[in-house]
Every structure is written in structure tokens, then in C-alpha cells.
Short mmCIF file of N, CA and C in Angstrom, two decimals:
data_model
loop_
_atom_site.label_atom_id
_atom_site.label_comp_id
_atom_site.label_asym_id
_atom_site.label_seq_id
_atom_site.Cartn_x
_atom_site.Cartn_y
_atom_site.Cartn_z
N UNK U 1 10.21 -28.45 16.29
CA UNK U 1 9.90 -28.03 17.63
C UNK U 1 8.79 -26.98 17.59
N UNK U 2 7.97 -27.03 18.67
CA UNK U 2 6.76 -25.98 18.40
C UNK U 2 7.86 -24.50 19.35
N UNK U 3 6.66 -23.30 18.14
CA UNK U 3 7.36 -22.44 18.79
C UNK U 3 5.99 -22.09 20.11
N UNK U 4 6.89 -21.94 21.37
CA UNK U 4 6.02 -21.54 22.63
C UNK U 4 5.71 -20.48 22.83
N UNK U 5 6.03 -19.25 21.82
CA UNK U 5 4.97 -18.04 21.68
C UNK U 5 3.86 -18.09 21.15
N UNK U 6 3.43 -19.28 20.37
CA UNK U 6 2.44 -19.48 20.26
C UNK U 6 1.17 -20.20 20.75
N UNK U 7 1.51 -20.39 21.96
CA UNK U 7 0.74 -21.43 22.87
C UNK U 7 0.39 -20.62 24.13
N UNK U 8 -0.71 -20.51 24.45
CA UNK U 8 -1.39 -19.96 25.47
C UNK U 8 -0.45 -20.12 26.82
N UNK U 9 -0.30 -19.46 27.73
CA UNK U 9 -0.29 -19.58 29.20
C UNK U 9 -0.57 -20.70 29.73
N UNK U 10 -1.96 -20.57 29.57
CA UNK U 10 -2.86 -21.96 29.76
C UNK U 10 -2.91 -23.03 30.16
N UNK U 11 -2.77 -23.08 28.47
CA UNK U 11 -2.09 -24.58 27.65
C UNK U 11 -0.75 -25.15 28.48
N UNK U 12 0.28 -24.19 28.71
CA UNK U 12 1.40 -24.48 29.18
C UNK U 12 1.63 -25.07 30.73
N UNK U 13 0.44 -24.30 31.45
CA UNK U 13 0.23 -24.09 32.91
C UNK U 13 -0.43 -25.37 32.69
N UNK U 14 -1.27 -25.99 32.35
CA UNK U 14 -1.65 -27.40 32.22
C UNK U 14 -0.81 -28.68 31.66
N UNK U 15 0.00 -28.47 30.62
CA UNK U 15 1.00 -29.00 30.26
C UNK U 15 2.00 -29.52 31.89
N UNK U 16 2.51 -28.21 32.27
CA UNK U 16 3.19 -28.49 33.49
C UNK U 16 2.77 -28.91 34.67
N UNK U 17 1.51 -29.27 34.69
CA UNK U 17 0.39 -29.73 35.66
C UNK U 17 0.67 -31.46 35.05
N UNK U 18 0.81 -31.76 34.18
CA UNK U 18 0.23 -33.14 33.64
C UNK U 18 1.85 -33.60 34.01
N UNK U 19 2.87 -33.45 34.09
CA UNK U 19 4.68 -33.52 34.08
C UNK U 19 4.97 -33.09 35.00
N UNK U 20 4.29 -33.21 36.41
CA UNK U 20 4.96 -33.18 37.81
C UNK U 20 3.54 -33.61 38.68
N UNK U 21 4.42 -33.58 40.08
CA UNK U 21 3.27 -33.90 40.96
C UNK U 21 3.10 -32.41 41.78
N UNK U 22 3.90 -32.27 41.95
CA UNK U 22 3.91 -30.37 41.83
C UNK U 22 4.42 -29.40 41.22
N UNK U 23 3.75 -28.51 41.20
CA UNK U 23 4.62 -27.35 40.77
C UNK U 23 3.93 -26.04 41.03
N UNK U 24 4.70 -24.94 41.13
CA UNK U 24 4.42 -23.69 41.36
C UNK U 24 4.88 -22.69 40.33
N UNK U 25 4.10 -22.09 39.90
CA UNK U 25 4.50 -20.63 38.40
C UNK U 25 4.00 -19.17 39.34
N UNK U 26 4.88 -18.42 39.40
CA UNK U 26 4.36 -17.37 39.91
C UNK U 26 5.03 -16.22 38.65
N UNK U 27 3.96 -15.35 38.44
CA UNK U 27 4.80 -14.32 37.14
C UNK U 27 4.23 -13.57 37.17
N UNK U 28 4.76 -12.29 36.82
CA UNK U 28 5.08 -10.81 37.12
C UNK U 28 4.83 -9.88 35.63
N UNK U 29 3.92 -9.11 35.33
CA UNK U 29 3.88 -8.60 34.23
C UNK U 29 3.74 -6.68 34.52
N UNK U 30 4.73 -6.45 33.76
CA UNK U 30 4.48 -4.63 33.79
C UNK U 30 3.12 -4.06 32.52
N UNK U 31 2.84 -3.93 33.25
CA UNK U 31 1.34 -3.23 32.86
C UNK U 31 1.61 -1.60 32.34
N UNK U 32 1.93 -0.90 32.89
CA UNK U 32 2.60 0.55 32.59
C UNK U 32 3.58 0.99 33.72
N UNK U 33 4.35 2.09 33.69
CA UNK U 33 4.89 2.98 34.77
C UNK U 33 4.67 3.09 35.97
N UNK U 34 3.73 2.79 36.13
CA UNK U 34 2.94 2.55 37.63
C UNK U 34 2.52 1.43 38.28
N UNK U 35 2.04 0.36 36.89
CA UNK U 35 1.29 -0.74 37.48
C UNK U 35 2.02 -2.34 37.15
N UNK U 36 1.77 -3.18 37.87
CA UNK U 36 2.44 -4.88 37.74
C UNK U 36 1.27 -5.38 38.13
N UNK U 37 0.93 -6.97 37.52
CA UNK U 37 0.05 -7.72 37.80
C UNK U 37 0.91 -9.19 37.50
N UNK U 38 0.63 -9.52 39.18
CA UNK U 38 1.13 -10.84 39.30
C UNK U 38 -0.07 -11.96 39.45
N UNK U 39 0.58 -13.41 39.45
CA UNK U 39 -0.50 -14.29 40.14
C UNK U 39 0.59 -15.24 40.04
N UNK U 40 0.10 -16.44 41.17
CA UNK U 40 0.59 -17.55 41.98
C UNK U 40 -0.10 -18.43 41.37
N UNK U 41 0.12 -19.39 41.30
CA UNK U 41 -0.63 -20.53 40.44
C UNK U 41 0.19 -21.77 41.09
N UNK U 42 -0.50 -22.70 41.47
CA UNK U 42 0.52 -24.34 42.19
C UNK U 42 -0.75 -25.33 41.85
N UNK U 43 0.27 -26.69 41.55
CA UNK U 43 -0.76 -27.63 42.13
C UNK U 43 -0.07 -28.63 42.73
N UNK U 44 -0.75 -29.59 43.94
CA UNK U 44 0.05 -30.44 44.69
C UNK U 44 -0.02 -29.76 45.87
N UNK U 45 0.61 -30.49 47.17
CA UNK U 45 0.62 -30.12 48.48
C UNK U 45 0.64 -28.90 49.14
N UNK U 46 0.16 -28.14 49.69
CA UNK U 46 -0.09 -26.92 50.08
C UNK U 46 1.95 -26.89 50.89
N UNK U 47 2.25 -27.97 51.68
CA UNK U 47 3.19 -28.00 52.10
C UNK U 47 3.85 -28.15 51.09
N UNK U 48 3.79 -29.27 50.11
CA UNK U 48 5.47 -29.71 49.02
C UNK U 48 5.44 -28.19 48.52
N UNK U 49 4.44 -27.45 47.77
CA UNK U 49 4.24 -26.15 47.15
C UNK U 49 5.55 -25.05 48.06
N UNK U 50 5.11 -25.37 49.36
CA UNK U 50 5.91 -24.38 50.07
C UNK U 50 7.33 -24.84 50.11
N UNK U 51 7.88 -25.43 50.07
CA UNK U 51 9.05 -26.45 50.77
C UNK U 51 9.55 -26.10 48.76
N UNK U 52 8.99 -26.22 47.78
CA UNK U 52 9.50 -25.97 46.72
C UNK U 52 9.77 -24.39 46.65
N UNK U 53 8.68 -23.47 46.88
CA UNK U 53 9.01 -22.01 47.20
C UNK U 53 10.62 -22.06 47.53
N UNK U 54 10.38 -22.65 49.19
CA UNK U 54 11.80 -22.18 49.88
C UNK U 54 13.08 -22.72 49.45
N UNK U 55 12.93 -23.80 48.41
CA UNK U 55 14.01 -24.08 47.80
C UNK U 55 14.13 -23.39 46.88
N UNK U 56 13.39 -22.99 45.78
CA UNK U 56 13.83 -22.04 44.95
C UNK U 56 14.38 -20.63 45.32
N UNK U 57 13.98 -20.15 46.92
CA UNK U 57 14.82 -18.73 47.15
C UNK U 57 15.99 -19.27 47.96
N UNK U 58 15.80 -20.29 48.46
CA UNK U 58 17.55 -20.84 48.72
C UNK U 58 18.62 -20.46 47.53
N UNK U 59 17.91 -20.96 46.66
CA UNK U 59 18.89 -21.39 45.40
C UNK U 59 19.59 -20.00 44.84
N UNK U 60 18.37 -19.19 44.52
CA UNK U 60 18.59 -18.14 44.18
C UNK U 60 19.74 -17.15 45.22
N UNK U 61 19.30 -17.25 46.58
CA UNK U 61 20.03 -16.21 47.26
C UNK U 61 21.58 -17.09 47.29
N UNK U 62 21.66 -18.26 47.55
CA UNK U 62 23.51 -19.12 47.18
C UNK U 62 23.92 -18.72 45.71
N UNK U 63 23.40 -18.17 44.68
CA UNK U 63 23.62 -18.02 43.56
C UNK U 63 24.39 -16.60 43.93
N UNK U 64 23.28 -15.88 44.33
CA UNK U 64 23.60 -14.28 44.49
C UNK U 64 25.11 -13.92 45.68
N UNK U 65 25.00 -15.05 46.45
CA UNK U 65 26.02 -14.91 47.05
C UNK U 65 27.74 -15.52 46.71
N UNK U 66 27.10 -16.67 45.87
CA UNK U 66 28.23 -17.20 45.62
C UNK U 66 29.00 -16.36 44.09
N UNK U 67 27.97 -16.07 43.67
CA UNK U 67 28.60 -15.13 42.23
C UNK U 67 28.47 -13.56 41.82
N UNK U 68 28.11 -13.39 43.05
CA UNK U 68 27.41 -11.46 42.98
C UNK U 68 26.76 -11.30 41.73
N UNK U 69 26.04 -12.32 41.93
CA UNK U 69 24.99 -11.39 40.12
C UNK U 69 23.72 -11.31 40.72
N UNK U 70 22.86 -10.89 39.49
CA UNK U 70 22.29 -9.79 39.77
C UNK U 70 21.04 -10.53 39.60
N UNK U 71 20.15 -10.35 40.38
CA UNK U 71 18.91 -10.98 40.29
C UNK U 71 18.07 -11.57 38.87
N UNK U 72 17.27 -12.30 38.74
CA UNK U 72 17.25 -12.81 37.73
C UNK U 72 17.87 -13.27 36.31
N UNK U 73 18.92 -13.34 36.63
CA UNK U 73 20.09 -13.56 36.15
C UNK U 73 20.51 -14.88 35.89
N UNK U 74 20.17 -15.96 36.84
CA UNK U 74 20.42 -17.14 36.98
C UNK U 74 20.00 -18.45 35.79
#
């Protein structure tokens, strides 16, 4: 199996481009004490993009409700 610390962002973000008809990566990096740098990245329907958004915070908030845990957790 390859290990995926060794493979670019990129690479991966294209990978998952070629193995759906959409998809959306949004990710969050701490920079220091003060600072985060995010970015949004999709490809496919401006609508399916969204309609996948709102299913993924569906999912998440029935998770949070149905099991009181704790955010990213799931």
C-alpha cells in the first residue's frame, strides 16, 4: 500500500477528482497562535457541490446529537 504522507495534496485532490463526479475538500491548517489558513476546493455542480455541503453538516450535527460527541470526532 502506498504510504499517503508521501503524496502531495495535489496529487490526491486530483486523484479524487478522477473517482467521483463530485466532490468537495475543504481544510483547515494552524499556522501559529494566531493564524489558520483554509481553502475550499470542489469539482462538479455548483448546486450537487452545495446539496453535498448540506449533507455533510446534516450528518455531522445527527451525529452530535444522537451521541453527544464532540466535534470532529466522527
Amino acid at each position: 500500500m502506498t504510504d499517503l504522507s508521501l503524496v502531495s495534496m495535489d496529487d490526491i485532490w486530483e486523484e479524487l477528482k478522477k473517482r467521483n463526479e463530485a466532490v468537495v475538500l475543504i481544510d483547515m491548517k494552524t499556522l501559529d497562535n494566531n493564524r489558520e489558513s483554509s481553502q475550499i476546493s470542489y469539482k462538479g455542480g455548483q448546486f450537487t457541490c452545495i446539496g453535498l455541503i448540506k449533507k455533510a453538516e446534516a450528518y455531522i450535527m445527527k451525529s452530535i446529537m444522537d451521541n453527544n460527541s464532540v466535534p470532529g470526532e466522527a
